[in-house]
Short mmCIF file of C-alpha atoms and ligand atoms in Angstrom, two decimals:
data_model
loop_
_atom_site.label_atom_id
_atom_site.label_comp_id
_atom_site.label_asym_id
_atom_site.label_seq_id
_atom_site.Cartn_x
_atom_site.Cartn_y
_atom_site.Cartn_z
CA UNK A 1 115.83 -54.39 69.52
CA UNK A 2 112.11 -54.26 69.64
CA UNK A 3 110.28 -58.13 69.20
CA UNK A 4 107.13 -58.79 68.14
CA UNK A 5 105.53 -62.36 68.30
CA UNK A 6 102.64 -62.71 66.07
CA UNK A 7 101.15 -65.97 66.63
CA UNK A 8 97.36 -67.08 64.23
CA UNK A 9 96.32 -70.11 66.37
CA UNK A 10 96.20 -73.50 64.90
CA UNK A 11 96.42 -71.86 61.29
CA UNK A 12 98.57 -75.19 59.98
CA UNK A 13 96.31 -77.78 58.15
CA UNK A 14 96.34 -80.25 55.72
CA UNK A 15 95.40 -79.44 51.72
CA UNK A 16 91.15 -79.45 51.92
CA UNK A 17 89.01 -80.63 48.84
CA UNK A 18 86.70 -77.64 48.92
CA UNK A 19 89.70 -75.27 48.69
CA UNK A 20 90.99 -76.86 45.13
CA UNK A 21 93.14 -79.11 47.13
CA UNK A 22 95.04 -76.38 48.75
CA UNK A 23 95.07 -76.05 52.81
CA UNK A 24 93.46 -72.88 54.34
CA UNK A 25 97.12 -70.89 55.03
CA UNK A 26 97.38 -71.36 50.57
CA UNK A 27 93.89 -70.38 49.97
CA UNK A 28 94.21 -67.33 52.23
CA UNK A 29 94.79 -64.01 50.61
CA UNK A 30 97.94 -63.24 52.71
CA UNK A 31 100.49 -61.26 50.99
CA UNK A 32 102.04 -59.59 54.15
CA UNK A 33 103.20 -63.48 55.65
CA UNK A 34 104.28 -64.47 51.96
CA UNK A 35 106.82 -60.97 52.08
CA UNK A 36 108.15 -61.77 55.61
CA UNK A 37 108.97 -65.21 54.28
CA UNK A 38 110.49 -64.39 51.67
CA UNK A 39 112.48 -61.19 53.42
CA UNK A 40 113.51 -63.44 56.30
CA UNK A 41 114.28 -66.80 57.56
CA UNK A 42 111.80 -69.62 57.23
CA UNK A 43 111.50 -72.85 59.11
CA UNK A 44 109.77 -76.04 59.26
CA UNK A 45 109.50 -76.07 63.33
CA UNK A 46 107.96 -78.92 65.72
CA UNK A 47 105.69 -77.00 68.56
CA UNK A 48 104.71 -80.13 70.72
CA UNK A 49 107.17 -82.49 72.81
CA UNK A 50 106.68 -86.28 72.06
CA UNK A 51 105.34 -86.52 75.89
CA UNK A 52 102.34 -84.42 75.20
CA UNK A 53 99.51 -83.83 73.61
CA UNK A 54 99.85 -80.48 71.00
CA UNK A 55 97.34 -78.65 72.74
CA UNK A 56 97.23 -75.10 72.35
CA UNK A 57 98.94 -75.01 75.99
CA UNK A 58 101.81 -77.02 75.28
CA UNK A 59 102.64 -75.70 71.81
CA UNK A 60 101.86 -71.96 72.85
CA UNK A 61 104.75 -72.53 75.81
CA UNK A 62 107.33 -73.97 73.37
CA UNK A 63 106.82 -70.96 70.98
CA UNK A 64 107.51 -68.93 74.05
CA UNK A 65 110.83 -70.52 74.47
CA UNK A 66 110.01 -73.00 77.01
CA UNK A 67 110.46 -76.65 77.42
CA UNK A 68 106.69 -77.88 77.60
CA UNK A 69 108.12 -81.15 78.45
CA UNK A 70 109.54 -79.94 81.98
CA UNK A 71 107.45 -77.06 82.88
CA UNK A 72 103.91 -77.88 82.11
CA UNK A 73 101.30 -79.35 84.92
CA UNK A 74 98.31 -78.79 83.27
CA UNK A 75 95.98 -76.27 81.40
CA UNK A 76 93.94 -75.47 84.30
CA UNK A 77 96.67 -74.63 86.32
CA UNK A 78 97.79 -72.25 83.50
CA UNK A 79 94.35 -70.72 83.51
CA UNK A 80 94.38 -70.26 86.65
CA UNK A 81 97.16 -67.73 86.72
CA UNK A 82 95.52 -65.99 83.99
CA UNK A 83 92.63 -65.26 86.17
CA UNK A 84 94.26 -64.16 89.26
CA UNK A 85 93.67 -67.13 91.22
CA UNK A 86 96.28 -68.17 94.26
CA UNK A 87 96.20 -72.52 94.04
CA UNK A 88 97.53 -73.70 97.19
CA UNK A 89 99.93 -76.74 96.94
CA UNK A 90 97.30 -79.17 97.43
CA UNK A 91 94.80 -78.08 94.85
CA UNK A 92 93.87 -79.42 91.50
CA UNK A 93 92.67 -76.62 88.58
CA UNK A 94 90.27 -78.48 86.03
CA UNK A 95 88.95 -76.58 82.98
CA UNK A 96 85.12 -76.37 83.44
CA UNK A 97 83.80 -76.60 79.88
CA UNK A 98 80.10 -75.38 79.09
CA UNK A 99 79.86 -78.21 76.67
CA UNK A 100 76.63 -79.76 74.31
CA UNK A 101 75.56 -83.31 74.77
CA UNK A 102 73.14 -84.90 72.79
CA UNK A 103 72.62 -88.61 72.75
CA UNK A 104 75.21 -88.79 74.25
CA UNK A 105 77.12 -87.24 71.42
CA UNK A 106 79.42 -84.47 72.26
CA UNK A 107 77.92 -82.21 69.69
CA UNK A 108 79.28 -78.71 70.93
CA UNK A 109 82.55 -78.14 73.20
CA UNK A 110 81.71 -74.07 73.38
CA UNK A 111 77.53 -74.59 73.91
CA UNK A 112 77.50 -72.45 70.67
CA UNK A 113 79.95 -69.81 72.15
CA UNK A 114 77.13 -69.34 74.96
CA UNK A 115 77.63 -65.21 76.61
CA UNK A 116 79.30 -64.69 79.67
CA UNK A 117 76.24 -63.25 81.14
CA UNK A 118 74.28 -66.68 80.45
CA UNK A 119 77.22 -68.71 81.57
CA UNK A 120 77.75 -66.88 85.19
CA UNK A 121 73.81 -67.74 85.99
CA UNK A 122 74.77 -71.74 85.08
CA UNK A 123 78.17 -71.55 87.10
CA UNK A 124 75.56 -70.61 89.82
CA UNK A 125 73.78 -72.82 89.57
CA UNK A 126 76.50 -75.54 89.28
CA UNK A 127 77.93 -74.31 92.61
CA UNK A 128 74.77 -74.28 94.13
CA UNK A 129 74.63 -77.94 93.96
CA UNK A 130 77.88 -79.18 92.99
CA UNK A 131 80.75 -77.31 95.37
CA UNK A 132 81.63 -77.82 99.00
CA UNK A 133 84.83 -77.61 101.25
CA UNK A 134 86.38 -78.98 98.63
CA UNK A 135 85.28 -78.02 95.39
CA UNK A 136 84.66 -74.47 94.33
CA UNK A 137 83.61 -72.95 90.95
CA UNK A 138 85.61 -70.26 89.25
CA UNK A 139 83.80 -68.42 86.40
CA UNK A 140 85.43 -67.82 83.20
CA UNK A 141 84.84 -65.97 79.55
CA UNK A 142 82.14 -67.57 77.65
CA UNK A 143 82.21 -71.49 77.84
CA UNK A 144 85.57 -71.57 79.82
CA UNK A 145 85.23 -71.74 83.08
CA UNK A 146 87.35 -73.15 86.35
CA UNK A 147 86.69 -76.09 88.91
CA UNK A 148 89.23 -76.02 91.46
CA UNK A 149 89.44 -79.35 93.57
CA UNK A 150 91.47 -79.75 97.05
CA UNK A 151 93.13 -83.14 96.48
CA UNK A 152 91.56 -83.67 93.71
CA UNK A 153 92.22 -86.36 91.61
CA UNK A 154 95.32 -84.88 89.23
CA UNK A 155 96.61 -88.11 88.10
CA UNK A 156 93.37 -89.34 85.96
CA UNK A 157 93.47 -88.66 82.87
CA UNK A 158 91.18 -86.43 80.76
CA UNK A 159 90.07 -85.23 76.72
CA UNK A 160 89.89 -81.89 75.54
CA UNK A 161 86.08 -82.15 75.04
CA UNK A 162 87.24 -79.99 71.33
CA UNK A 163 88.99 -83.04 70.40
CA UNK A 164 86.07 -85.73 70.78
CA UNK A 165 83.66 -83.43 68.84
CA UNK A 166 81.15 -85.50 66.88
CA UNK A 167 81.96 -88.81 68.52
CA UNK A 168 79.74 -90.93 71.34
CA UNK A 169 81.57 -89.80 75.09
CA UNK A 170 81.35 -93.37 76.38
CA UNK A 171 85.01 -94.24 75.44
CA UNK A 172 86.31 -90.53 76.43
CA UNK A 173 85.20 -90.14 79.91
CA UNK A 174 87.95 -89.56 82.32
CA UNK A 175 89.40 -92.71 83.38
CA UNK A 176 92.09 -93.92 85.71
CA UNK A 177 93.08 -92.72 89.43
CA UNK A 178 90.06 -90.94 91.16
CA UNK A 179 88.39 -90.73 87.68
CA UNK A 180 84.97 -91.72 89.26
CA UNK A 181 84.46 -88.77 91.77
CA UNK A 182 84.89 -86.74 88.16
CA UNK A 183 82.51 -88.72 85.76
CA UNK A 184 80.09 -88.09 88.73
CA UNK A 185 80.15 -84.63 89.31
CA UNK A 186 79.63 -84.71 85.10
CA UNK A 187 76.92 -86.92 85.01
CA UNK A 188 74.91 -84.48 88.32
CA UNK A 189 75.17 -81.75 86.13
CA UNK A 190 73.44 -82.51 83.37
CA UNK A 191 70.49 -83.21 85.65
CA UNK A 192 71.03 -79.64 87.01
CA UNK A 193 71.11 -77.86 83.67
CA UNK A 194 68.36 -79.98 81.66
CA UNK A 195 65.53 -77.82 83.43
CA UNK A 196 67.97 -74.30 83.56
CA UNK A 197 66.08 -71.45 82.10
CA UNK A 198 69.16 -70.35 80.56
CA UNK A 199 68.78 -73.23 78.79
CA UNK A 200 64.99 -73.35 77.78
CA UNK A 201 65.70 -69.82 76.43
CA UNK A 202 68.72 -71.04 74.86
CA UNK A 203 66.83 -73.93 72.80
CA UNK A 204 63.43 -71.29 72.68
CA UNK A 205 66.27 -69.02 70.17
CA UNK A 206 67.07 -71.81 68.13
CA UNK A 207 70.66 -72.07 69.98
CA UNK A 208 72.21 -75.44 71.07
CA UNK A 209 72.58 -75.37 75.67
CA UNK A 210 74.57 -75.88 78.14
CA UNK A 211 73.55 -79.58 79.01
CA UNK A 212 76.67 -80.60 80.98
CA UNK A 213 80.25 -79.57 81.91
CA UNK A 214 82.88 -81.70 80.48
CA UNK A 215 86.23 -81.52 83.33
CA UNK A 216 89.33 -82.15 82.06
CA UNK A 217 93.46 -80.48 81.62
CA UNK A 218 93.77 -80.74 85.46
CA UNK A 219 96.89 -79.78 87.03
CA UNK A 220 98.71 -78.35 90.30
CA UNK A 221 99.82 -75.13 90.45
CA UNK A 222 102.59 -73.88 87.64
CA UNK A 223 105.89 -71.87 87.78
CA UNK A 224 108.24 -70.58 85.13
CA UNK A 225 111.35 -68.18 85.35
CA UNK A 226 110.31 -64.88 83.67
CA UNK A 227 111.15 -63.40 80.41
CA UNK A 228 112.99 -61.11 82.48
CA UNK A 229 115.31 -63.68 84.07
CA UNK A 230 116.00 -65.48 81.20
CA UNK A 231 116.24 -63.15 78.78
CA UNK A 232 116.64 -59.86 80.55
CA UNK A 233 113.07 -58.40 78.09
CA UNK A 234 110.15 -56.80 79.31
CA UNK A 235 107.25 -57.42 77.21
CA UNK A 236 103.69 -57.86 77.29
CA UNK A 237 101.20 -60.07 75.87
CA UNK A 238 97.79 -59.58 73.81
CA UNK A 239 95.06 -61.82 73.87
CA UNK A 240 91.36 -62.77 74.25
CA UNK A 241 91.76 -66.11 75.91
CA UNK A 242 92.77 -66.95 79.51
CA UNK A 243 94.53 -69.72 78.41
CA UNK A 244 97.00 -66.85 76.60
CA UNK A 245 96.87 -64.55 79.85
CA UNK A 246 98.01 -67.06 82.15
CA UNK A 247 101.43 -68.20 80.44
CA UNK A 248 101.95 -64.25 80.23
CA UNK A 249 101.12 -64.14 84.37
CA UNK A 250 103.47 -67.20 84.16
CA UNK A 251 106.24 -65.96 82.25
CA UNK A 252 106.15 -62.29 83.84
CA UNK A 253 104.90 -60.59 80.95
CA UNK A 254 101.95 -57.77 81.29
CA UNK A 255 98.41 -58.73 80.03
CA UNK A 256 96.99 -55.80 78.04
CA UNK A 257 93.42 -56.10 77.56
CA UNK A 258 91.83 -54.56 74.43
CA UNK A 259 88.12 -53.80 74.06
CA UNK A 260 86.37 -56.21 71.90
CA UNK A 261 89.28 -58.93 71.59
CA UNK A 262 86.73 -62.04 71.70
CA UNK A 263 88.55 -64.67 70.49
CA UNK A 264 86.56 -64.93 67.28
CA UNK A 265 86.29 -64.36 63.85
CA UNK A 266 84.36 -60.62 64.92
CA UNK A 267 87.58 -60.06 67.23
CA UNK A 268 88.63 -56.32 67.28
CA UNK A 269 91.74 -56.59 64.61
CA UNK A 270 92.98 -52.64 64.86
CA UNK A 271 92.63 -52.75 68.56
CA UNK A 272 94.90 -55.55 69.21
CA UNK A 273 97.28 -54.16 66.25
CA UNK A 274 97.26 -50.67 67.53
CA UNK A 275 97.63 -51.93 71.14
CA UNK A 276 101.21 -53.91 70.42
CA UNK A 277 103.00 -50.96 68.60
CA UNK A 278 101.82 -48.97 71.56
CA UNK A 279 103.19 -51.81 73.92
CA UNK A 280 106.44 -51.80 72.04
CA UNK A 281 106.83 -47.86 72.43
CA UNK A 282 107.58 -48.72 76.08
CA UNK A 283 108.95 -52.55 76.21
CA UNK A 284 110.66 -54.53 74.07
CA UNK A 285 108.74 -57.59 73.65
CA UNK A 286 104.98 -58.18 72.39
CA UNK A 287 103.30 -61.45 71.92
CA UNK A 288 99.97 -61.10 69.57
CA UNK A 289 98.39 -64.17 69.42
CA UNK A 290 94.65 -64.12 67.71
CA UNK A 291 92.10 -67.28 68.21
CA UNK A 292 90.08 -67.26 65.33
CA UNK A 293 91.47 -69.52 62.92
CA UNK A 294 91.63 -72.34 65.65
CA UNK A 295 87.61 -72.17 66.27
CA UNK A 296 87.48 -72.35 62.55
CA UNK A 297 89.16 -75.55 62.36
CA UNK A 298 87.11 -76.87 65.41
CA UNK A 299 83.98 -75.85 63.39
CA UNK A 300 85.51 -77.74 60.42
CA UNK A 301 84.64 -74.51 58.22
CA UNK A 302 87.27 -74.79 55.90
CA UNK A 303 86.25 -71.39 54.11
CA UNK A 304 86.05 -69.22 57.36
CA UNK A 305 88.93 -70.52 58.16
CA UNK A 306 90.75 -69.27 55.18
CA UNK A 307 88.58 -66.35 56.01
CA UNK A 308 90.16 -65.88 59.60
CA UNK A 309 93.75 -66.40 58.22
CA UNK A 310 93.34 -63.67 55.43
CA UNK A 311 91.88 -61.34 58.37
CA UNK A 312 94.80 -62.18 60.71
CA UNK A 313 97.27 -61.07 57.69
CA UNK A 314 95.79 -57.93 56.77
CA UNK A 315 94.52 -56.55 60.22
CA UNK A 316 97.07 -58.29 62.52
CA UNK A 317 100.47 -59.21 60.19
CA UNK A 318 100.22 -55.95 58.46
CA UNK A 319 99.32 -53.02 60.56
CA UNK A 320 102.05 -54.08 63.03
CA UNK A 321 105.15 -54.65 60.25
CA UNK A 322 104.24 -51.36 58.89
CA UNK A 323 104.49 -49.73 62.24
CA UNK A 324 107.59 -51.84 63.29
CA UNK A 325 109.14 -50.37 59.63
CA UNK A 326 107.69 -46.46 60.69
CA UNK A 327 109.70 -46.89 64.09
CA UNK A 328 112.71 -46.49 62.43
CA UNK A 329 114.26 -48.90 64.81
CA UNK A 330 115.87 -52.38 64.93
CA UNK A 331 113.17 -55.42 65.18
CA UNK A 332 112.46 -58.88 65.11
CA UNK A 333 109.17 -60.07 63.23
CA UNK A 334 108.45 -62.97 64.20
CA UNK A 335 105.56 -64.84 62.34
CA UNK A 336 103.66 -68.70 63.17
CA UNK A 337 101.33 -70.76 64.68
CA UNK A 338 100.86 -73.10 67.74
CA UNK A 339 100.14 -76.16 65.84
CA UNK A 340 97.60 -77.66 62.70
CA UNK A 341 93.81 -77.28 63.58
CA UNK A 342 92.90 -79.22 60.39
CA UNK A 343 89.34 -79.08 59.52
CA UNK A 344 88.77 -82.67 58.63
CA UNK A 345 89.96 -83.72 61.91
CA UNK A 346 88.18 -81.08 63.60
CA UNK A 347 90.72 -81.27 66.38
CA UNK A 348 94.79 -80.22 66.82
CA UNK A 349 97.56 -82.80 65.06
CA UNK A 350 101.08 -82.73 66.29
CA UNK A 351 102.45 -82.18 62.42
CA UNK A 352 105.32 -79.21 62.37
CA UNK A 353 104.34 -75.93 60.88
CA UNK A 354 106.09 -72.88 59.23
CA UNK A 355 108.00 -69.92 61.48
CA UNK A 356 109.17 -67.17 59.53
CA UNK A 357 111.47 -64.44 61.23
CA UNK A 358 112.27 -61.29 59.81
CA UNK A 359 115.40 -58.75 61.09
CA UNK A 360 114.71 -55.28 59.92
CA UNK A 361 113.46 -52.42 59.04
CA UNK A 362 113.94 -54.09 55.33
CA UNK A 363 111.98 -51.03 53.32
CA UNK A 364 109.51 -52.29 51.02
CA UNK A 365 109.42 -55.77 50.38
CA UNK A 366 107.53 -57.14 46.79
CA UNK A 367 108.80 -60.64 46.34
CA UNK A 368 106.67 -63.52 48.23
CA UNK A 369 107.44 -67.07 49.40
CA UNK A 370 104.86 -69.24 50.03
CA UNK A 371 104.35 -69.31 53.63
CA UNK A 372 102.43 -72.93 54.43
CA UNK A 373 103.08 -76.50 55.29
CA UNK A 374 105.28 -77.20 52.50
CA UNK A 375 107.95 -75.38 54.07
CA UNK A 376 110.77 -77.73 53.88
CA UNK A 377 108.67 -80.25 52.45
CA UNK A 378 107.04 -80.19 55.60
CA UNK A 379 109.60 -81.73 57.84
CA UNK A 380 110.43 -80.06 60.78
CA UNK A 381 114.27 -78.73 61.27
CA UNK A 382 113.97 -77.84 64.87
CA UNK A 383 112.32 -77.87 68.01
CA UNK A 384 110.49 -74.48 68.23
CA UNK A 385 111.76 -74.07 72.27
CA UNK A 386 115.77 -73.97 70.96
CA UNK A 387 115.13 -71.63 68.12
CA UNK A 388 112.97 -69.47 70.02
CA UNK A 389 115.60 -69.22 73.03
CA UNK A 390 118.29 -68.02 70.16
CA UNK A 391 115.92 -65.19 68.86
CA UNK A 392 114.69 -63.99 72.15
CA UNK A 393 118.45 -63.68 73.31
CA UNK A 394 119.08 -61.59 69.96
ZN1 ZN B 1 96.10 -73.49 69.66
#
């Protein structure tokens, strides 16, 4: 049986005022995810443990059948795999955020989705001043970028500078064990980016800068058991984000890069589609996961978020059930999201959100089912891990 995962970050939210009251996943023109729910099973399903946070990390693992709870070290350290980087036992991954501060606001947790190319000359720059024996930079995709620490303080804790957005830093620094040697490096590099003529070229075009990094989801190196082990599949994964790449390094599953997958709203849809029906002509697994509607909800753009979701249904949900149908072959569909991204918080909440799975081919499907957090009046009837172990074993 052939599986494929499609997975609309943080596409779960609450009902918004500008959308008549209805929450982006209603609003969205989405026929192909109303037909799927109505052709196959549908659950209310809870993404993050109680012990954590539902960052896209966390909640991402558990829809990959894994319990969050007893694998996970930290985002960085999940990163890290993604981009090919050995950790030795002793060493502490923090995400590196490009971040904008003003006022000491945190205004911007992507620098206005600053380029690569601009964001390599600040790492630079950053290392220049900032690394030594013990500290080195790794450079990322766009704001996302790597600071990995020998001995480093892993036990202080640390915000997801997307979840402060808006709010004074103050009371959001890290804090706790070693959290000192980490506010400092912070605080030096806003002195080393202020004059950066990345920057001044930046603020010259109207665009916010890169006025300090913001370190935080530190953890030691990860392990899982591989999809292989556990459920005796071969599979591959499909992503723009490293975040993505590393659980599939993690979990033994192939990374396929497609041209123009940017994690946005302007991400290349047909690529990605095209690419997973190719990927499951040779393996049996494929997990499509597409970023958009979680920037949306950071953005708190209610309407591009509904935007992103009707996008991800007709480009993503829909190219790939056709093809799955055209194969002529047994499949699993299965449809969902990592967690809510509402956009009046502007940030993730740990609420459960719909998972639809569909066994076919099914022919052609007319009737719909509304596919949104209603589902089972929104309470949650299982842990997504224990589901998701069930499915995968087929
Ligand atoms: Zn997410």
């Amino acid at each position: 049986m052939k599986i494929a995962y499609l997975v609309g970050d943080g596409m779960g939210d609450y009902p918004v005022e500008v959308l008549g009251s209805r929450t982006p996943l209603q609003a969205a023109d989405a026929p192909n995810m109303r037909r799927i729910a109505a052709a196959g099973q549908l659950r209310m399903v809870q993404t993050a443990p109680d012990s954590l946070p539902p960052g896209s990390d966390v909640c991402n693992l558990a829809l990959m059948g894994y319990n969050a709870a007893e694998n996970y070290t930290g985002r960085a350290a999940i990163e890290a795999a993604g981009m090919g980087l050995d950790l030795a036992p002793d060493d502490v991954a923090f995400r590196c955020n490009l971040v904008t501060v003003t006022d000491d606001v945190m205004i911007d947790h992507a620098s206005d989705h600053i380029t690569t190319a601009e964001a390599h000359q600040i790492i630079e720059a950053l290392a220049a001043e900032l690394a030594d024996d013990a500290i080195r930079f790794a450079p990322g995709v766009s704001y996302r970028h790597l600071l990995i620490w020998q001995n480093g303080p892993s036990d202080c804790t640390t915000e997801p500078p997307h979840e402060i957005l808006e709010r004074r830093i103050d009371s959001h620094l890290p804090s706790g064990p070693g959290a000192e040697a980490v506010r400092d490096l912070m605080a030096r590099s806003r002195a080393i980016l202020e004059a950066h003529p990345v920057n001044r070229a930046r603020i010259a075009a109207g665009k916010r800068p890169a006025s300090q990094i913001w370190l935080w989801g530190q953890g030691k190196a990860m392990q899982l058991a591989s999809y292989r082990e556990l459920y005796g599949l071969s599979g591959s994964m499909i992503t723009a984000v490293d975040l993505l790449r590393g659980l599939a390094v993690l979990a033994g599953l192939e990374v396929i890069d497609v041209e123009g997958a940017t994690g946005w709203i302007d991400t290349n849809y047909e690529g990605k589609a095209a690419a997973a029906l190719d990927a499951l002509k040779r393996n049996d697994f494929v997990y499509v996961h597409v970023e958009a509607p979680d920037e949306c909800g950071h953005r708190g753009d209610a309407a591009l978020k509904t935007q992103a979701i009707s996008e991800f249904d007709a480009r993503i949900v829909g190219p790939i059930w056709r093809g799955l149908e055209a194969m002529g072959e047994p499949y699993r569909l299965i449809l969902t999201m990592d967690h809510r991204t509402p956009v009046s918080l502007r940030g993730h909440s740990r609420e459960p959100v719909p998972m639809a799975v569909l066994d076919g081919p099914v022919g052609a499907v007319t009737a719909e089912r509304a596919f949104d957090e209603t589902v089972n009046d929104g309470q949650a009837q299982c842990f997504v891990f224990d589901w998701v172990r069930e499915l995968l074993r087929g």
